Amino acid sequence: MTQRINYMQQSPEFFKKIMELSNAEKESSIEEKIRHLVHIRASQMNGCGFCLDMHVKEAKIHGESELRLYHVSIWHESTLFSPRERAALAWTEVLTKLPEHGVPDDIYNRVREQLSEKEISDLTFSIMAINAWNRINVAFKTVPGSADAAYGLTKAGLS
């Protein structure tokens, strides 16, 4: 695969803004472990190899187990995720592939049982950010693993 264009060079002002949003996630009410799961699940759903590769490596570096990483795509059937993590994954799925008639009340109510209003709001911005990254990296065919050295992802020990 060959990258189509380098969007960072072509639109540095927009790149800076989306990086600011992504960096702000680190200060949100959503814990890092859940942010990793959300980034991985949205990237799987959107077919974004670059982001999936990056976020799996980040999660591994931050202590996520390989088995849980394998189970993200089957989280509905897996027993490895807490109710809070399951709520975040459900919210990720419904916002990544919006239903024709919007977000169903039953999904919102299940999420609301596990997360505060602030956490739901912060999580929604996190999902918005990863979906934006997925779209630009899919559009321009960013090569998975191409930024490993720049982002310190080689220490994940995955190759």
PDB file of C-alpha atoms in Angstrom:
ATOM      1  CA  MET A   1       0.000   0.000   0.000  1.00  0.00           C
ATOM      2  CA  THR A   2       1.223   3.475  -0.845  1.00  0.00           C
ATOM      3  CA  GLN A   3       0.009   6.556   0.969  1.00  0.00           C
ATOM      4  CA  ARG A   4      -1.911   8.862  -1.363  1.00  0.00           C
ATOM      5  CA  ILE A   5      -1.013  12.234   0.153  1.00  0.00           C
ATOM      6  CA  ASN A   6       0.547  13.490   3.348  1.00  0.00           C
ATOM      7  CA  TYR A   7      -2.355  15.319   4.971  1.00  0.00           C
ATOM      8  CA  MET A   8      -0.130  16.626   7.767  1.00  0.00           C
ATOM      9  CA  GLN A   9       1.921  18.586   5.239  1.00  0.00           C
ATOM     10  CA  GLN A  10      -1.011  19.587   3.050  1.00  0.00           C
ATOM     11  CA  SER A  11      -3.279  20.852   5.864  1.00  0.00           C
ATOM     12  CA  PRO A  12      -1.058  21.611   8.862  1.00  0.00           C
ATOM     13  CA  GLU A  13      -3.614  23.929  10.485  1.00  0.00           C
ATOM     14  CA  PHE A  14      -6.294  21.216  10.528  1.00  0.00           C
ATOM     15  CA  PHE A  15      -3.778  18.580  11.613  1.00  0.00           C
ATOM     16  CA  LYS A  16      -2.795  20.800  14.559  1.00  0.00           C
ATOM     17  CA  LYS A  17      -6.451  21.169  15.619  1.00  0.00           C
ATOM     18  CA  ILE A  18      -7.249  17.448  15.479  1.00  0.00           C
ATOM     19  CA  MET A  19      -4.045  16.756  17.435  1.00  0.00           C
ATOM     20  CA  GLU A  20      -5.225  19.247  20.071  1.00  0.00           C
ATOM     21  CA  LEU A  21      -8.510  17.334  20.357  1.00  0.00           C
ATOM     22  CA  SER A  22      -6.682  14.022  20.642  1.00  0.00           C
ATOM     23  CA  ASN A  23      -4.283  15.398  23.239  1.00  0.00           C
ATOM     24  CA  ALA A  24      -7.210  16.788  25.254  1.00  0.00           C
ATOM     25  CA  GLU A  25      -8.547  13.229  25.559  1.00  0.00           C
ATOM     26  CA  LYS A  26      -5.699  12.464  27.955  1.00  0.00           C
ATOM     27  CA  GLU A  27      -7.220  14.923  30.434  1.00  0.00           C
ATOM     28  CA  SER A  28     -10.786  13.622  30.060  1.00  0.00           C
ATOM     29  CA  SER A  29     -12.840  11.736  32.618  1.00  0.00           C
ATOM     30  CA  ILE A  30     -12.437   8.520  30.595  1.00  0.00           C
ATOM     31  CA  GLU A  31      -9.608   6.299  31.733  1.00  0.00           C
ATOM     32  CA  GLU A  32      -6.817   5.361  29.352  1.00  0.00           C
ATOM     33  CA  LYS A  33      -7.732   1.663  29.213  1.00  0.00           C
ATOM     34  CA  ILE A  34     -11.236   2.470  27.963  1.00  0.00           C
ATOM     35  CA  ARG A  35      -9.934   5.045  25.484  1.00  0.00           C
ATOM     36  CA  HIS A  36      -7.703   2.358  23.980  1.00  0.00           C
ATOM     37  CA  LEU A  37     -10.623  -0.072  23.663  1.00  0.00           C
ATOM     38  CA  VAL A  38     -12.772   2.621  22.046  1.00  0.00           C
ATOM     39  CA  HIS A  39     -10.039   3.570  19.568  1.00  0.00           C
ATOM     40  CA  ILE A  40      -9.474  -0.059  18.651  1.00  0.00           C
ATOM     41  CA  ARG A  41     -13.168  -0.877  18.195  1.00  0.00           C
ATOM     42  CA  ALA A  42     -13.947   2.183  16.064  1.00  0.00           C
ATOM     43  CA  SER A  43     -10.854   1.520  13.943  1.00  0.00           C
ATOM     44  CA  GLN A  44     -11.944  -2.098  13.418  1.00  0.00           C
ATOM     45  CA  MET A  45     -15.420  -0.981  12.379  1.00  0.00           C
ATOM     46  CA  ASN A  46     -14.068   1.646   9.987  1.00  0.00           C
ATOM     47  CA  GLY A  47     -11.428  -0.633   8.471  1.00  0.00           C
ATOM     48  CA  CYS A  48      -8.604   1.717   9.410  1.00  0.00           C
ATOM     49  CA  GLY A  49      -5.447  -0.388   9.433  1.00  0.00           C
ATOM     50  CA  PHE A  50      -3.184   2.498  10.416  1.00  0.00           C
ATOM     51  CA  CYS A  51      -5.222   3.450  13.497  1.00  0.00           C
ATOM     52  CA  LEU A  52      -5.927  -0.141  14.500  1.00  0.00           C
ATOM     53  CA  ASP A  53      -2.225  -0.961  14.313  1.00  0.00           C
ATOM     54  CA  MET A  54      -1.303   2.145  16.320  1.00  0.00           C
ATOM     55  CA  HIS A  55      -3.891   1.732  19.059  1.00  0.00           C
ATOM     56  CA  VAL A  56      -3.276  -1.975  19.566  1.00  0.00           C
ATOM     57  CA  LYS A  57       0.417  -1.183  20.057  1.00  0.00           C
ATOM     58  CA  GLU A  58      -0.364   1.700  22.432  1.00  0.00           C
ATOM     59  CA  ALA A  59      -2.709  -0.500  24.456  1.00  0.00           C
ATOM     60  CA  LYS A  60      -0.071  -3.239  24.667  1.00  0.00           C
ATOM     61  CA  ILE A  61       2.562  -0.729  25.814  1.00  0.00           C
ATOM     62  CA  HIS A  62       0.152   0.488  28.509  1.00  0.00           C
ATOM     63  CA  GLY A  63      -0.408  -3.016  29.865  1.00  0.00           C
ATOM     64  CA  GLU A  64      -3.457  -4.329  28.013  1.00  0.00           C
ATOM     65  CA  SER A  65      -3.510  -8.125  27.725  1.00  0.00           C
ATOM     66  CA  GLU A  66      -3.224  -9.703  24.317  1.00  0.00           C
ATOM     67  CA  LEU A  67      -6.309 -11.833  24.902  1.00  0.00           C
ATOM     68  CA  ARG A  68      -8.460  -8.776  25.616  1.00  0.00           C
ATOM     69  CA  LEU A  69      -7.059  -7.139  22.470  1.00  0.00           C
ATOM     70  CA  TYR A  70      -8.103 -10.218  20.482  1.00  0.00           C
ATOM     71  CA  HIS A  71     -11.556 -10.057  22.065  1.00  0.00           C
ATOM     72  CA  VAL A  72     -12.357  -6.412  21.255  1.00  0.00           C
ATOM     73  CA  SER A  73     -14.038  -7.418  17.998  1.00  0.00           C
ATOM     74  CA  ILE A  74     -16.208  -9.968  19.859  1.00  0.00           C
ATOM     75  CA  TRP A  75     -16.811  -7.973  23.019  1.00  0.00           C
ATOM     76  CA  HIS A  76     -20.559  -8.760  22.910  1.00  0.00           C
ATOM     77  CA  GLU A  77     -19.799 -12.439  23.563  1.00  0.00           C
ATOM     78  CA  SER A  78     -16.636 -12.035  25.634  1.00  0.00           C
ATOM     79  CA  THR A  79     -16.598 -12.206  29.418  1.00  0.00           C
ATOM     80  CA  LEU A  80     -13.329 -10.231  29.626  1.00  0.00           C
ATOM     81  CA  PHE A  81     -14.842  -6.734  29.766  1.00  0.00           C
ATOM     82  CA  SER A  82     -16.364  -4.932  32.725  1.00  0.00           C
ATOM     83  CA  PRO A  83     -19.858  -3.403  32.555  1.00  0.00           C
ATOM     84  CA  ARG A  84     -18.263   0.041  32.243  1.00  0.00           C
ATOM     85  CA  GLU A  85     -16.054  -1.093  29.346  1.00  0.00           C
ATOM     86  CA  ARG A  86     -19.038  -2.780  27.680  1.00  0.00           C
ATOM     87  CA  ALA A  87     -21.021   0.457  27.933  1.00  0.00           C
ATOM     88  CA  ALA A  88     -18.163   2.400  26.327  1.00  0.00           C
ATOM     89  CA  LEU A  89     -17.891  -0.162  23.520  1.00  0.00           C
ATOM     90  CA  ALA A  90     -21.657  -0.082  22.915  1.00  0.00           C
ATOM     91  CA  TRP A  91     -21.562   3.736  22.739  1.00  0.00           C
ATOM     92  CA  THR A  92     -18.618   3.524  20.346  1.00  0.00           C
ATOM     93  CA  GLU A  93     -20.467   1.195  18.017  1.00  0.00           C
ATOM     94  CA  VAL A  94     -23.703   3.172  17.916  1.00  0.00           C
ATOM     95  CA  LEU A  95     -21.906   6.495  17.303  1.00  0.00           C
ATOM     96  CA  THR A  96     -19.514   5.025  14.737  1.00  0.00           C
ATOM     97  CA  LYS A  97     -22.357   3.542  12.664  1.00  0.00           C
ATOM     98  CA  LEU A  98     -25.252   5.866  13.429  1.00  0.00           C
ATOM     99  CA  PRO A  99     -28.640   4.164  13.054  1.00  0.00           C
ATOM    100  CA  GLU A 100     -31.083   5.753  10.609  1.00  0.00           C
ATOM    101  CA  HIS A 101     -33.323   7.015  13.419  1.00  0.00           C
ATOM    102  CA  GLY A 102     -30.584   8.081  15.825  1.00  0.00           C
ATOM    103  CA  VAL A 103     -29.283   6.544  19.018  1.00  0.00           C
ATOM    104  CA  PRO A 104     -31.902   4.268  20.590  1.00  0.00           C
ATOM    105  CA  ASP A 105     -33.009   5.094  24.134  1.00  0.00           C
ATOM    106  CA  ASP A 106     -32.218   1.582  25.364  1.00  0.00           C
ATOM    107  CA  ILE A 107     -28.554   1.944  24.394  1.00  0.00           C
ATOM    108  CA  TYR A 108     -28.314   5.407  25.946  1.00  0.00           C
ATOM    109  CA  ASN A 109     -29.956   4.139  29.148  1.00  0.00           C
ATOM    110  CA  ARG A 110     -27.531   1.200  29.380  1.00  0.00           C
ATOM    111  CA  VAL A 111     -24.593   3.572  28.927  1.00  0.00           C
ATOM    112  CA  ARG A 112     -26.071   6.028  31.458  1.00  0.00           C
ATOM    113  CA  GLU A 113     -26.160   3.248  34.071  1.00  0.00           C
ATOM    114  CA  GLN A 114     -22.355   2.962  33.854  1.00  0.00           C
ATOM    115  CA  LEU A 115     -21.159   6.484  33.075  1.00  0.00           C
ATOM    116  CA  SER A 116     -21.926   9.944  34.366  1.00  0.00           C
ATOM    117  CA  GLU A 117     -23.170  12.677  32.042  1.00  0.00           C
ATOM    118  CA  LYS A 118     -19.663  14.181  32.004  1.00  0.00           C
ATOM    119  CA  GLU A 119     -18.144  10.805  31.146  1.00  0.00           C
ATOM    120  CA  ILE A 120     -20.662  10.219  28.337  1.00  0.00           C
ATOM    121  CA  SER A 121     -19.891  13.649  26.943  1.00  0.00           C
ATOM    122  CA  ASP A 122     -16.110  13.107  27.162  1.00  0.00           C
ATOM    123  CA  LEU A 123     -16.448   9.632  25.655  1.00  0.00           C
ATOM    124  CA  THR A 124     -18.475  11.058  22.774  1.00  0.00           C
ATOM    125  CA  PHE A 125     -15.696  13.517  21.945  1.00  0.00           C
ATOM    126  CA  SER A 126     -13.186  10.658  22.072  1.00  0.00           C
ATOM    127  CA  ILE A 127     -15.305   8.645  19.639  1.00  0.00           C
ATOM    128  CA  MET A 128     -15.643  11.689  17.373  1.00  0.00           C
ATOM    129  CA  ALA A 129     -11.863  12.102  17.352  1.00  0.00           C
ATOM    130  CA  ILE A 130     -11.036   8.495  16.480  1.00  0.00           C
ATOM    131  CA  ASN A 131     -13.671   8.460  13.747  1.00  0.00           C
ATOM    132  CA  ALA A 132     -12.105  11.601  12.242  1.00  0.00           C
ATOM    133  CA  TRP A 133      -8.649   9.988  12.354  1.00  0.00           C
ATOM    134  CA  ASN A 134     -10.043   6.797  10.811  1.00  0.00           C
ATOM    135  CA  ARG A 135     -11.616   8.687   7.959  1.00  0.00           C
ATOM    136  CA  ILE A 136      -8.521  10.657   7.015  1.00  0.00           C
ATOM    137  CA  ASN A 137      -6.197   7.663   7.296  1.00  0.00           C
ATOM    138  CA  VAL A 138      -8.530   5.438   5.263  1.00  0.00           C
ATOM    139  CA  ALA A 139      -9.007   8.161   2.629  1.00  0.00           C
ATOM    140  CA  PHE A 140      -5.288   8.696   2.144  1.00  0.00           C
ATOM    141  CA  LYS A 141      -4.198   5.072   2.744  1.00  0.00           C
ATOM    142  CA  THR A 142      -1.778   5.792   5.558  1.00  0.00           C
ATOM    143  CA  VAL A 143       0.445   2.727   5.848  1.00  0.00           C
ATOM    144  CA  PRO A 144       0.041   0.746   9.095  1.00  0.00           C
ATOM    145  CA  GLY A 145       3.202   0.886  11.180  1.00  0.00           C
ATOM    146  CA  SER A 146       4.670   3.785   9.216  1.00  0.00           C
ATOM    147  CA  ALA A 147       4.779   6.053  12.273  1.00  0.00           C
ATOM    148  CA  ASP A 148       5.941   3.464  14.827  1.00  0.00           C
ATOM    149  CA  ALA A 149       9.358   5.009  15.369  1.00  0.00           C
ATOM    150  CA  ALA A 150       7.968   8.563  15.592  1.00  0.00           C
ATOM    151  CA  TYR A 151       5.320   7.548  18.158  1.00  0.00           C
ATOM    152  CA  GLY A 152       7.521   5.172  20.173  1.00  0.00           C
ATOM    153  CA  LEU A 153       5.420   2.154  19.243  1.00  0.00           C
ATOM    154  CA  THR A 154       8.331  -0.168  18.498  1.00  0.00           C
ATOM    155  CA  LYS A 155       8.547  -0.898  22.223  1.00  0.00           C
ATOM    156  CA  ALA A 156       5.207  -2.754  21.975  1.00  0.00           C
ATOM    157  CA  GLY A 157       7.205  -5.742  20.739  1.00  0.00           C
ATOM    158  CA  LEU A 158       4.686  -6.418  17.984  1.00  0.00           C
ATOM    159  CA  SER A 159       5.853  -6.753  14.424  1.00  0.00           C
TER     160      SER A 159
END
